[in-house]
Amino acid sequence: MKNIKIILYAFLSFVLTTSCTEDYEKLNENPNRSSEIPGHLLLGYTQRNFVNTLYTMQYGGDMGACWAQQWSKVQYNSEARYIPRRGNINNIWRNIYTLTLSEAKAMYDLAVLNENTNLQGIALVMQAIGYQTLAELYGPVPFTEALNLGNIQPAFDDESVVFEGVIQMLTDAAALLSSGSGDVVATSDLFYGGDTSKWLKLTNTLKFRALMRISSTRSVGAELQAIVNSGNLFGGNEDNAQLSYLAVSPDANPIWETIVDGSRPEYKVSSVLVDLLTSLNDPRLAVYASPAESDGVIRGKPPGFGLQTPLPNEALGYTYANISGLGSFYLNPELPGVVMSYSQLNFLMAEAANKGYISGGLAAVNTYYNQGISASFEFNGLNATNYLGQPGFAITSQSDGTAKIATQEWIALFGQGFETLIEWRRTKLPVLTPAAEADINQIPSRLYYPTNEPSLNNANYQAASSSIGGDLLTSSLFWQ
């Protein structure tokens, strides 16, 4: 009897063991866990982190809006005097490569597997935005060898290579979106709620901007005219590529999170902005700036100071109470983070028509110019009719247009720190002078490379630095 029991136990053990082995993977599979991440789930994450990087006050505020002289500071003024924190520069590089580009590439790869050509196009757009931003902020950057896990020392590509690659990405994206298939889940798309027709407009609009950025380096007219002829460009503010923020941290606009929620009121408006808008009778000034606490007057502070001249400075009036902060509209936690606007497109088109890159002559110049201003007013809750009707406001010649278009674009880009600075570095209008008591004698033309590049990728870092005259804030980029 005992032997029978032993045999029975052995048989049962064999059956159970064999069954467990055969169904091992099935038994250990979590039914609530997806075996494959849907590509669309990466889109919102990519969008949010990119826009947050642009709008973080220690990044796009200190090294964008302050350097472009729309904002100024009454304390903690080192960055505004061109002494940026290297850690923040490192973070911008890391955020765009890891949180924008790598995620967008993964989204593209998943979209290919799922045969979702619409999502492929969107993923290419996000990659194009990221790479162009890096090239505009740093100069030569890893592009052709970037995001390859097998290559931890990627070569830095010349800016021209990056820009041509970006333009090709946008061309490919437009082709995919024009005849694309596959759904883009609305809740995953923080720009357009899954509307691929708007993504196609954004693609062409971004391509127009990229071509204008390098228009001083090669012929771009035929490509620009082809984009205009396509008709698939932004047609109003409803097409703006922007991220809608929420009313509470950590999902509010970073400007509000820093100045209001973080109690950092040292960010003020610049006297350059106040003086220019006052001279133009521009009602946007009352939206951009708040009345000073001391006397209710809108008053800006000159860029800089803080070395020989301590800040705050009661004798000069550079104090928290005497200088205007940002207006309530720009301190709204739900202020959208704009990546590309209809207003900016029109200024670029006005410039293109003014230079003869696209057809239409002086009439087209004025049409685009007026539309750019009107769109900016609309975004800020105003009507531009009276402003546009002022004597001498219309553009009457090419030279007249050059200054007026660039100046109005600078004004309209208020709040978009890095984009304002990048466009100013291209046009050099309005005329700005370096900040007072600055660490260098000119407005920076780029950011330093991250501090770990010399140790982790030294040969390529040295080659890239040498190609632009050194890893300096003042090294000139090819399109400037």
GROMACS .gro file of C-alpha atoms in nm:
model
  480
    1MET     CA    1   0.000   0.000   0.000
    2LYS     CA    2   0.284   0.232   0.085
    3ASN     CA    3   0.449   0.170  -0.255
    4ILE     CA    4   0.120   0.247  -0.431
    5LYS     CA    5   0.098   0.583  -0.250
    6ILE     CA    6   0.455   0.670  -0.344
    7ILE     CA    7   0.389   0.590  -0.710
    8LEU     CA    8   0.066   0.795  -0.704
    9TYR     CA    9   0.242   1.096  -0.550
   10ALA     CA   10   0.523   1.074  -0.807
   11PHE     CA   11   0.272   1.059  -1.093
   12LEU     CA   12   0.078   1.359  -0.965
   13SER     CA   13   0.400   1.554  -0.914
   14PHE     CA   14   0.508   1.479  -1.271
   15VAL     CA   15   0.171   1.592  -1.410
   16LEU     CA   16   0.170   1.914  -1.209
   17THR     CA   17   0.532   1.994  -1.290
   18THR     CA   18   0.480   1.934  -1.660
   19SER     CA   19   0.162   2.144  -1.661
   20CYS     CA   20   0.333   2.435  -1.481
   21THR     CA   21   0.624   2.428  -1.724
   22GLU     CA   22   0.403   2.429  -2.030
   23ASP     CA   23   0.185   2.717  -1.898
   24TYR     CA   24   0.463   2.901  -1.718
   25GLU     CA   25   0.452   3.214  -1.932
   26LYS     CA   26   0.072   3.223  -1.923
   27LEU     CA   27   0.059   3.183  -1.545
   28ASN     CA   28   0.315   3.460  -1.495
   29GLU     CA   29   0.155   3.704  -1.736
   30ASN     CA   30  -0.019   4.003  -1.577
   31PRO     CA   31  -0.359   4.034  -1.751
   32ASN     CA   32  -0.377   4.402  -1.647
   33ARG     CA   33  -0.045   4.496  -1.803
   34SER     CA   34  -0.014   4.583  -2.170
   35SER     CA   35   0.251   4.384  -2.355
   36GLU     CA   36   0.304   4.677  -2.593
   37ILE     CA   37   0.281   5.050  -2.519
   38PRO     CA   38   0.048   5.229  -2.762
   39GLY     CA   39   0.254   5.499  -2.931
   40HIS     CA   40   0.001   5.774  -2.868
   41LEU     CA   41   0.059   5.747  -2.493
   42LEU     CA   42   0.403   5.903  -2.542
   43LEU     CA   43   0.270   6.212  -2.721
   44GLY     CA   44   0.133   6.415  -2.431
   45TYR     CA   45   0.440   6.340  -2.221
   46THR     CA   46   0.665   6.461  -2.502
   47GLN     CA   47   0.461   6.778  -2.558
   48ARG     CA   48   0.434   6.872  -2.192
   49ASN     CA   49   0.800   6.827  -2.111
   50PHE     CA   50   0.913   7.023  -2.416
   51VAL     CA   51   0.685   7.320  -2.345
   52ASN     CA   52   0.776   7.314  -1.976
   53THR     CA   53   1.143   7.335  -2.069
   54LEU     CA   54   1.077   7.644  -2.282
   55TYR     CA   55   0.867   7.814  -2.016
   56THR     CA   56   1.064   7.729  -1.701
   57MET     CA   57   1.158   8.069  -1.561
   58GLN     CA   58   1.518   7.974  -1.484
   59TYR     CA   59   1.556   7.870  -1.849
   60GLY     CA   60   1.337   8.066  -2.092
   61GLY     CA   61   1.288   8.347  -1.842
   62ASP     CA   62   1.644   8.418  -1.727
   63MET     CA   63   1.821   8.320  -2.050
   64GLY     CA   64   1.544   8.409  -2.293
   65ALA     CA   65   1.312   8.693  -2.198
   66CYS     CA   66   1.578   8.874  -1.991
   67TRP     CA   67   1.848   8.845  -2.259
   68ALA     CA   68   1.595   8.959  -2.521
   69GLN     CA   69   1.527   9.255  -2.288
   70GLN     CA   70   1.154   9.212  -2.252
   71TRP     CA   71   1.194   9.124  -1.885
   72SER     CA   72   1.431   9.253  -1.621
   73LYS     CA   73   1.505   9.166  -1.259
   74VAL     CA   74   1.539   9.371  -0.943
   75GLN     CA   75   1.728   9.101  -0.755
   76TYR     CA   76   1.912   8.772  -0.818
   77ASN     CA   77   2.037   8.929  -1.138
   78SER     CA   78   2.341   8.720  -1.231
   79GLU     CA   79   2.173   8.541  -1.521
   80ALA     CA   80   2.042   8.869  -1.661
   81ARG     CA   81   2.405   8.992  -1.659
   82TYR     CA   82   2.504   8.691  -1.872
   83ILE     CA   83   2.629   8.466  -1.594
   84PRO     CA   84   2.399   8.168  -1.647
   85ARG     CA   85   2.389   7.870  -1.415
   86ARG     CA   86   2.560   7.582  -1.587
   87GLY     CA   87   2.327   7.332  -1.420
   88ASN     CA   88   2.028   7.494  -1.589
   89ILE     CA   89   2.201   7.481  -1.926
   90ASN     CA   90   2.273   7.112  -1.865
   91ASN     CA   91   1.906   7.055  -1.784
   92ILE     CA   92   1.782   7.211  -2.108
   93TRP     CA   93   2.009   6.982  -2.312
   94ARG     CA   94   1.914   6.673  -2.111
   95ASN     CA   95   1.541   6.750  -2.112
   96ILE     CA   96   1.520   6.796  -2.487
   97TYR     CA   97   1.727   6.488  -2.568
   98THR     CA   98   1.572   6.254  -2.312
   99LEU     CA   99   1.217   6.386  -2.263
  100THR     CA  100   1.143   6.515  -2.612
  101LEU     CA  101   1.362   6.349  -2.873
  102SER     CA  102   1.401   6.000  -2.730
  103GLU     CA  103   1.030   5.980  -2.648
  104ALA     CA  104   0.933   6.111  -2.992
  105LYS     CA  105   1.162   5.857  -3.158
  106ALA     CA  106   1.010   5.576  -2.951
  107MET     CA  107   0.665   5.705  -3.049
  108TYR     CA  108   0.767   5.694  -3.415
  109ASP     CA  109   0.899   5.339  -3.388
  110LEU     CA  110   0.577   5.219  -3.222
  111ALA     CA  111   0.369   5.400  -3.484
  112VAL     CA  112   0.562   5.215  -3.757
  113LEU     CA  113   0.487   4.881  -3.589
  114ASN     CA  114   0.121   4.976  -3.567
  115GLU     CA  115   0.117   5.110  -3.926
  116ASN     CA  116  -0.017   5.442  -3.794
  117THR     CA  117   0.120   5.691  -4.045
  118ASN     CA  118  -0.055   5.989  -3.884
  119LEU     CA  119   0.126   5.926  -3.558
  120GLN     CA  120   0.451   5.875  -3.748
  121GLY     CA  121   0.411   6.222  -3.896
  122ILE     CA  122   0.339   6.377  -3.557
  123ALA     CA  123   0.641   6.203  -3.405
  124LEU     CA  124   0.862   6.348  -3.680
  125VAL     CA  125   0.724   6.696  -3.608
  126MET     CA  126   0.812   6.667  -3.241
  127GLN     CA  127   1.163   6.549  -3.330
  128ALA     CA  128   1.205   6.839  -3.572
  129ILE     CA  129   1.100   7.089  -3.304
  130GLY     CA  130   1.345   6.942  -3.056
  131TYR     CA  131   1.646   6.929  -3.286
  132GLN     CA  132   1.589   7.277  -3.423
  133THR     CA  133   1.564   7.419  -3.072
  134LEU     CA  134   1.891   7.252  -2.972
  135ALA     CA  135   2.071   7.387  -3.279
  136GLU     CA  136   1.935   7.735  -3.217
  137LEU     CA  137   2.040   7.737  -2.852
  138TYR     CA  138   2.377   7.559  -2.870
  139GLY     CA  139   2.499   7.546  -3.232
  140PRO     CA  140   2.639   7.214  -3.360
  141VAL     CA  141   2.471   6.924  -3.178
  142PRO     CA  142   2.447   6.545  -3.214
  143PHE     CA  143   2.190   6.471  -3.484
  144THR     CA  144   2.278   6.196  -3.732
  145GLU     CA  145   2.435   5.982  -3.456
  146ALA     CA  146   2.202   6.090  -3.176
  147LEU     CA  147   1.977   5.855  -2.976
  148ASN     CA  148   2.178   5.548  -3.072
  149LEU     CA  149   2.220   5.339  -2.759
  150GLY     CA  150   2.521   5.169  -2.913
  151ASN     CA  151   2.704   5.500  -2.955
  152ILE     CA  152   2.774   5.686  -2.632
  153GLN     CA  153   3.002   5.937  -2.806
  154PRO     CA  154   2.797   6.076  -3.095
  155ALA     CA  155   2.948   6.324  -3.336
  156PHE     CA  156   2.819   6.681  -3.336
  157ASP     CA  157   2.670   6.784  -3.670
  158ASP     CA  158   2.710   7.131  -3.815
  159GLU     CA  159   2.404   7.351  -3.772
  160SER     CA  160   2.342   7.344  -4.147
  161VAL     CA  161   2.319   6.964  -4.135
  162VAL     CA  162   2.076   6.980  -3.844
  163PHE     CA  163   1.857   7.240  -4.015
  164GLU     CA  164   1.847   7.046  -4.341
  165GLY     CA  165   1.759   6.734  -4.144
  166VAL     CA  166   1.482   6.920  -3.963
  167ILE     CA  167   1.342   7.051  -4.290
  168GLN     CA  168   1.347   6.699  -4.434
  169MET     CA  169   1.169   6.564  -4.126
  170LEU     CA  170   0.897   6.823  -4.171
  171THR     CA  171   0.871   6.742  -4.543
  172ASP     CA  172   0.833   6.373  -4.463
  173ALA     CA  173   0.583   6.450  -4.186
  174ALA     CA  174   0.371   6.656  -4.424
  175ALA     CA  175   0.362   6.368  -4.672
  176LEU     CA  176   0.255   6.124  -4.400
  177LEU     CA  177  -0.013   6.355  -4.263
  178SER     CA  178  -0.148   6.449  -4.606
  179SER     CA  179  -0.256   6.094  -4.683
  180GLY     CA  180  -0.215   5.935  -4.344
  181SER     CA  181  -0.407   5.660  -4.172
  182GLY     CA  182  -0.445   5.563  -3.809
  183ASP     CA  183  -0.612   5.731  -3.513
  184VAL     CA  184  -0.451   5.980  -3.279
  185VAL     CA  185  -0.631   5.954  -2.947
  186ALA     CA  186  -0.766   6.297  -2.857
  187THR     CA  187  -0.680   6.278  -2.487
  188SER     CA  188  -0.316   6.199  -2.568
  189ASP     CA  189  -0.267   6.506  -2.789
  190LEU     CA  190  -0.225   6.818  -2.576
  191PHE     CA  191  -0.192   7.050  -2.876
  192TYR     CA  192  -0.476   6.956  -3.109
  193GLY     CA  193  -0.684   6.682  -2.949
  194GLY     CA  194  -0.598   6.436  -3.225
  195ASP     CA  195  -0.689   6.666  -3.517
  196THR     CA  196  -0.438   6.562  -3.783
  197SER     CA  197  -0.547   6.843  -4.019
  198LYS     CA  198  -0.413   7.092  -3.767
  199TRP     CA  199  -0.092   6.891  -3.735
  200LEU     CA  200  -0.046   6.924  -4.111
  201LYS     CA  201  -0.085   7.301  -4.085
  202LEU     CA  202   0.167   7.307  -3.800
  203THR     CA  203   0.413   7.099  -4.003
  204ASN     CA  204   0.409   7.342  -4.294
  205THR     CA  205   0.417   7.644  -4.063
  206LEU     CA  206   0.721   7.510  -3.878
  207LYS     CA  207   0.892   7.437  -4.209
  208PHE     CA  208   0.830   7.798  -4.317
  209ARG     CA  209   0.988   7.919  -3.991
  210ALA     CA  210   1.290   7.688  -4.026
  211LEU     CA  211   1.352   7.808  -4.381
  212MET     CA  212   1.328   8.171  -4.277
  213ARG     CA  213   1.574   8.106  -3.995
  214ILE     CA  214   1.841   8.002  -4.246
  215SER     CA  215   1.733   8.238  -4.525
  216SER     CA  216   2.057   8.434  -4.501
  217THR     CA  217   2.262   8.120  -4.571
  218ARG     CA  218   2.100   7.977  -4.886
  219SER     CA  219   1.819   8.026  -5.134
  220VAL     CA  220   1.482   7.946  -4.979
  221GLY     CA  221   1.233   8.128  -5.203
  222ALA     CA  222   1.109   7.832  -5.409
  223GLU     CA  223   1.049   7.621  -5.100
  224LEU     CA  224   0.869   7.904  -4.919
  225GLN     CA  225   0.648   7.976  -5.218
  226ALA     CA  226   0.559   7.608  -5.248
  227ILE     CA  227   0.445   7.605  -4.885
  228VAL     CA  228   0.232   7.915  -4.942
  229ASN     CA  229   0.084   7.761  -5.257
  230SER     CA  230  -0.011   7.446  -5.064
  231GLY     CA  231  -0.261   7.645  -4.860
  232ASN     CA  232  -0.199   7.422  -4.557
  233LEU     CA  233  -0.070   7.685  -4.315
  234PHE     CA  234  -0.211   7.836  -3.997
  235GLY     CA  235  -0.526   8.035  -4.072
  236GLY     CA  236  -0.597   8.190  -3.733
  237ASN     CA  237  -0.517   8.177  -3.362
  238GLU     CA  238  -0.727   7.863  -3.337
  239ASP     CA  239  -0.442   7.685  -3.516
  240ASN     CA  240  -0.173   7.790  -3.268
  241ALA     CA  241   0.043   7.507  -3.138
  242GLN     CA  242   0.010   7.558  -2.766
  243LEU     CA  243  -0.023   7.364  -2.444
  244SER     CA  244  -0.322   7.444  -2.225
  245TYR     CA  245  -0.219   7.451  -1.861
  246LEU     CA  246  -0.439   7.387  -1.558
  247ALA     CA  247  -0.514   7.607  -1.260
  248VAL     CA  248  -0.302   7.430  -1.000
  249SER     CA  249   0.058   7.319  -0.960
  250PRO     CA  250   0.228   7.107  -1.092
  251ASP     CA  251   0.016   7.140  -1.406
  252ALA     CA  252   0.003   7.520  -1.417
  253ASN     CA  253   0.207   7.748  -1.642
  254PRO     CA  254   0.567   7.760  -1.509
  255ILE     CA  255   0.558   8.143  -1.511
  256TRP     CA  256   0.277   8.139  -1.254
  257GLU     CA  257   0.435   7.853  -1.062
  258THR     CA  258   0.754   8.053  -1.014
  259ILE     CA  259   0.636   8.412  -0.969
  260VAL     CA  260   0.305   8.361  -0.788
  261ASP     CA  261   0.302   8.015  -0.637
  262GLY     CA  262   0.677   8.020  -0.574
  263SER     CA  263   0.680   8.381  -0.446
  264ARG     CA  264   0.955   8.500  -0.681
  265PRO     CA  265   0.846   8.857  -0.770
  266GLU     CA  266   1.194   8.970  -0.877
  267TYR     CA  267   1.087   8.913  -1.239
  268LYS     CA  268   0.978   9.251  -1.379
  269VAL     CA  269   0.935   9.415  -1.718
  270SER     CA  270   1.222   9.588  -1.894
  271SER     CA  271   1.236   9.962  -1.956
  272VAL     CA  272   1.323   9.873  -2.317
  273LEU     CA  273   0.980   9.714  -2.359
  274VAL     CA  274   0.796   9.990  -2.171
  275ASP     CA  275   0.966  10.271  -2.363
  276LEU     CA  276   0.908  10.110  -2.704
  277LEU     CA  277   0.541  10.028  -2.648
  278THR     CA  278   0.479  10.372  -2.499
  279SER     CA  279   0.630  10.538  -2.807
  280LEU     CA  280   0.399  10.331  -3.029
  281ASN     CA  281   0.085  10.399  -2.822
  282ASP     CA  282   0.058  10.023  -2.791
  283PRO     CA  283  -0.226   9.907  -2.561
  284ARG     CA  284  -0.061   9.567  -2.518
  285LEU     CA  285   0.163   9.735  -2.260
  286ALA     CA  286  -0.123   9.733  -2.008
  287VAL     CA  287  -0.161   9.358  -2.067
  288TYR     CA  288   0.208   9.277  -2.057
  289ALA     CA  289   0.283   9.481  -1.745
  290SER     CA  290   0.110   9.563  -1.418
  291PRO     CA  291   0.114   9.909  -1.255
  292ALA     CA  292   0.396   9.958  -1.006
  293GLU     CA  293   0.283   9.909  -0.646
  294SER     CA  294   0.436  10.240  -0.536
  295ASP     CA  295   0.235  10.477  -0.755
  296GLY     CA  296   0.031  10.283  -1.010
  297VAL     CA  297   0.254  10.380  -1.304
  298ILE     CA  298   0.382  10.122  -1.551
  299ARG     CA  299   0.757  10.148  -1.521
  300GLY     CA  300   1.036   9.919  -1.640
  301LYS     CA  301   1.390   9.866  -1.521
  302PRO     CA  302   1.695   9.880  -1.752
  303PRO     CA  303   1.854   9.540  -1.813
  304GLY     CA  304   2.141   9.451  -1.584
  305PHE     CA  305   2.299   9.608  -1.276
  306GLY     CA  306   2.382   9.416  -0.964
  307LEU     CA  307   2.763   9.417  -0.977
  308GLN     CA  308   2.884   9.768  -0.888
  309THR     CA  309   2.523   9.877  -0.838
  310PRO     CA  310   2.353   9.662  -0.573
  311LEU     CA  311   1.996   9.546  -0.628
  312PRO     CA  312   1.732   9.626  -0.512
  313ASN     CA  313   1.836   9.993  -0.528
  314GLU     CA  314   1.616  10.252  -0.359
  315ALA     CA  315   1.822  10.547  -0.481
  316LEU     CA  316   1.770  10.453  -0.846
  317GLY     CA  317   1.415  10.332  -0.793
  318TYR     CA  318   1.498   9.976  -0.891
  319THR     CA  319   1.289   9.813  -0.622
  320TYR     CA  320   1.012   9.559  -0.598
  321ALA     CA  321   0.752   9.832  -0.540
  322ASN     CA  322   0.873  10.081  -0.801
  323ILE     CA  323   0.911   9.851  -1.103
  324SER     CA  324   0.620   9.687  -1.283
  325GLY     CA  325   0.580   9.314  -1.277
  326LEU     CA  326   0.413   9.105  -1.543
  327GLY     CA  327   0.047   9.174  -1.610
  328SER     CA  328  -0.227   8.954  -1.466
  329PHE     CA  329  -0.289   8.790  -1.805
  330TYR     CA  330   0.067   8.653  -1.802
  331LEU     CA  331   0.043   8.552  -1.438
  332ASN     CA  332  -0.259   8.334  -1.504
  333PRO     CA  333  -0.184   7.970  -1.416
  334GLU     CA  334  -0.380   7.865  -1.724
  335LEU     CA  335  -0.186   8.087  -1.965
  336PRO     CA  336  -0.114   7.860  -2.264
  337GLY     CA  337   0.244   7.772  -2.348
  338VAL     CA  338   0.287   7.868  -2.713
  339VAL     CA  339   0.521   7.673  -2.941
  340MET     CA  340   0.419   7.836  -3.271
  341SER     CA  341   0.160   8.104  -3.336
  342TYR     CA  342  -0.041   8.238  -3.627
  343SER     CA  343   0.089   8.582  -3.536
  344GLN     CA  344   0.453   8.481  -3.578
  345LEU     CA  345   0.380   8.302  -3.905
  346ASN     CA  346   0.236   8.624  -4.049
  347PHE     CA  347   0.541   8.827  -3.950
  348LEU     CA  348   0.765   8.568  -4.115
  349MET     CA  349   0.548   8.578  -4.428
  350ALA     CA  350   0.557   8.958  -4.426
  351GLU     CA  351   0.936   8.944  -4.409
  352ALA     CA  352   0.948   8.683  -4.687
  353ALA     CA  353   0.728   8.898  -4.911
  354ASN     CA  354   0.932   9.207  -4.824
  355LYS     CA  355   1.252   9.031  -4.933
  356GLY     CA  356   1.096   8.887  -5.247
  357TYR     CA  357   1.109   8.525  -5.131
  358ILE     CA  358   0.734   8.488  -5.189
  359SER     CA  359   0.504   8.673  -5.424
  360GLY     CA  360   0.267   8.958  -5.352
  361GLY     CA  361   0.487   9.264  -5.325
  362LEU     CA  362   0.415   9.553  -5.090
  363ALA     CA  363   0.043   9.476  -5.072
  364ALA     CA  364   0.113   9.127  -4.939
  365VAL     CA  365   0.372   9.265  -4.697
  366ASN     CA  366   0.113   9.494  -4.540
  367THR     CA  367  -0.154   9.224  -4.535
  368TYR     CA  368   0.066   8.976  -4.350
  369TYR     CA  369   0.203   9.252  -4.124
  370ASN     CA  370  -0.146   9.365  -4.024
  371GLN     CA  371  -0.262   9.008  -3.972
  372GLY     CA  372   0.034   8.938  -3.745
  373ILE     CA  373  -0.042   9.239  -3.528
  374SER     CA  374  -0.416   9.168  -3.522
  375ALA     CA  375  -0.356   8.808  -3.416
  376SER     CA  376  -0.127   8.924  -3.134
  377PHE     CA  377  -0.392   9.171  -3.015
  378GLU     CA  378  -0.659   8.900  -3.029
  379PHE     CA  379  -0.443   8.661  -2.825
  380ASN     CA  380  -0.409   8.934  -2.562
  381GLY     CA  381  -0.782   9.010  -2.557
  382LEU     CA  382  -0.758   9.336  -2.755
  383ASN     CA  383  -0.868   9.480  -3.090
  384ALA     CA  384  -0.601   9.618  -3.322
  385THR     CA  385  -0.818   9.838  -3.547
  386ASN     CA  386  -0.728  10.176  -3.393
  387TYR     CA  387  -0.365  10.078  -3.350
  388LEU     CA  388  -0.326   9.984  -3.715
  389GLY     CA  389  -0.494  10.307  -3.821
  390GLN     CA  390  -0.231  10.533  -3.668
  391PRO     CA  391  -0.052  10.768  -3.911
  392GLY     CA  392   0.272  10.625  -4.046
  393PHE     CA  393   0.193  10.272  -3.938
  394ALA     CA  394   0.172  10.113  -4.283
  395ILE     CA  395   0.484   9.981  -4.454
  396THR     CA  396   0.584  10.196  -4.751
  397SER     CA  397   0.916  10.046  -4.865
  398GLN     CA  398   1.141   9.746  -4.819
  399SER     CA  399   1.373   9.925  -4.575
  400ASP     CA  400   1.074  10.056  -4.383
  401GLY     CA  401   0.932   9.705  -4.368
  402THR     CA  402   1.250   9.544  -4.239
  403ALA     CA  403   1.248   9.743  -3.916
  404LYS     CA  404   0.873   9.749  -3.861
  405ILE     CA  405   0.816   9.378  -3.918
  406ALA     CA  406   1.100   9.265  -3.690
  407THR     CA  407   1.002   9.509  -3.417
  408GLN     CA  408   0.639   9.402  -3.420
  409GLU     CA  409   0.740   9.036  -3.411
  410TRP     CA  410   0.959   9.106  -3.108
  411ILE     CA  411   0.664   9.271  -2.935
  412ALA     CA  412   0.420   8.993  -3.027
  413LEU     CA  413   0.652   8.721  -2.895
  414PHE     CA  414   0.627   8.856  -2.541
  415GLY     CA  415   0.626   8.569  -2.293
  416GLN     CA  416   0.802   8.327  -2.531
  417GLY     CA  417   1.147   8.387  -2.391
  418PHE     CA  418   1.367   8.162  -2.601
  419GLU     CA  419   1.179   8.223  -2.926
  420THR     CA  420   1.201   8.600  -2.873
  421LEU     CA  421   1.576   8.577  -2.819
  422ILE     CA  422   1.633   8.341  -3.113
  423GLU     CA  423   1.447   8.565  -3.357
  424TRP     CA  424   1.618   8.877  -3.221
  425ARG     CA  425   1.957   8.712  -3.274
  426ARG     CA  426   1.858   8.661  -3.639
  427THR     CA  427   1.718   9.010  -3.711
  428LYS     CA  428   1.903   9.221  -3.450
  429LEU     CA  429   1.587   9.434  -3.433
  430PRO     CA  430   1.483   9.628  -3.236
  431VAL     CA  431   1.831   9.761  -3.163
  432LEU     CA  432   1.938   9.647  -2.816
  433THR     CA  433   2.248   9.724  -2.611
  434PRO     CA  434   2.406   9.482  -2.363
  435ALA     CA  435   2.288   9.479  -2.004
  436ALA     CA  436   2.451   9.721  -1.762
  437GLU     CA  437   2.741   9.579  -1.558
  438ALA     CA  438   2.729   9.262  -1.767
  439ASP     CA  439   2.992   8.989  -1.748
  440ILE     CA  440   3.052   9.009  -2.125
  441ASN     CA  441   3.025   9.301  -2.366
  442GLN     CA  442   2.752   9.165  -2.592
  443ILE     CA  443   2.416   8.989  -2.569
  444PRO     CA  444   2.480   8.612  -2.575
  445SER     CA  445   2.445   8.442  -2.910
  446ARG     CA  446   2.419   8.088  -2.771
  447LEU     CA  447   2.438   7.872  -2.458
  448TYR     CA  448   2.744   7.688  -2.332
  449TYR     CA  449   2.759   7.316  -2.402
  450PRO     CA  450   2.671   7.095  -2.102
  451THR     CA  451   2.952   7.054  -1.852
  452ASN     CA  452   2.974   6.675  -1.892
  453GLU     CA  453   3.045   6.682  -2.266
  454PRO     CA  454   3.420   6.755  -2.227
  455SER     CA  455   3.463   6.448  -2.006
  456LEU     CA  456   3.220   6.206  -2.169
  457ASN     CA  457   3.254   6.303  -2.536
  458ASN     CA  458   3.565   6.518  -2.546
  459ALA     CA  459   3.690   6.469  -2.902
  460ASN     CA  460   3.352   6.552  -3.054
  461TYR     CA  461   3.297   6.834  -2.807
  462GLN     CA  462   3.632   6.990  -2.900
  463ALA     CA  463   3.560   6.960  -3.272
  464ALA     CA  464   3.218   7.125  -3.234
  465SER     CA  465   3.353   7.403  -3.014
  466SER     CA  466   3.639   7.473  -3.253
  467SER     CA  467   3.401   7.497  -3.548
  468ILE     CA  468   3.223   7.796  -3.393
  469GLY     CA  469   3.526   7.968  -3.242
  470GLY     CA  470   3.509   7.816  -2.896
  471ASP     CA  471   3.250   7.714  -2.640
  472LEU     CA  472   3.158   8.073  -2.558
  473LEU     CA  473   2.834   8.261  -2.502
  474THR     CA  474   2.948   8.498  -2.777
  475SER     CA  475   3.034   8.242  -3.046
  476SER     CA  476   2.834   8.320  -3.359
  477LEU     CA  477   2.610   8.061  -3.521
  478PHE     CA  478   2.592   8.023  -3.899
  479TRP     CA  479   2.241   8.165  -3.942
  480GLN     CA  480   2.289   8.475  -3.725
   0.00000   0.00000   0.00000
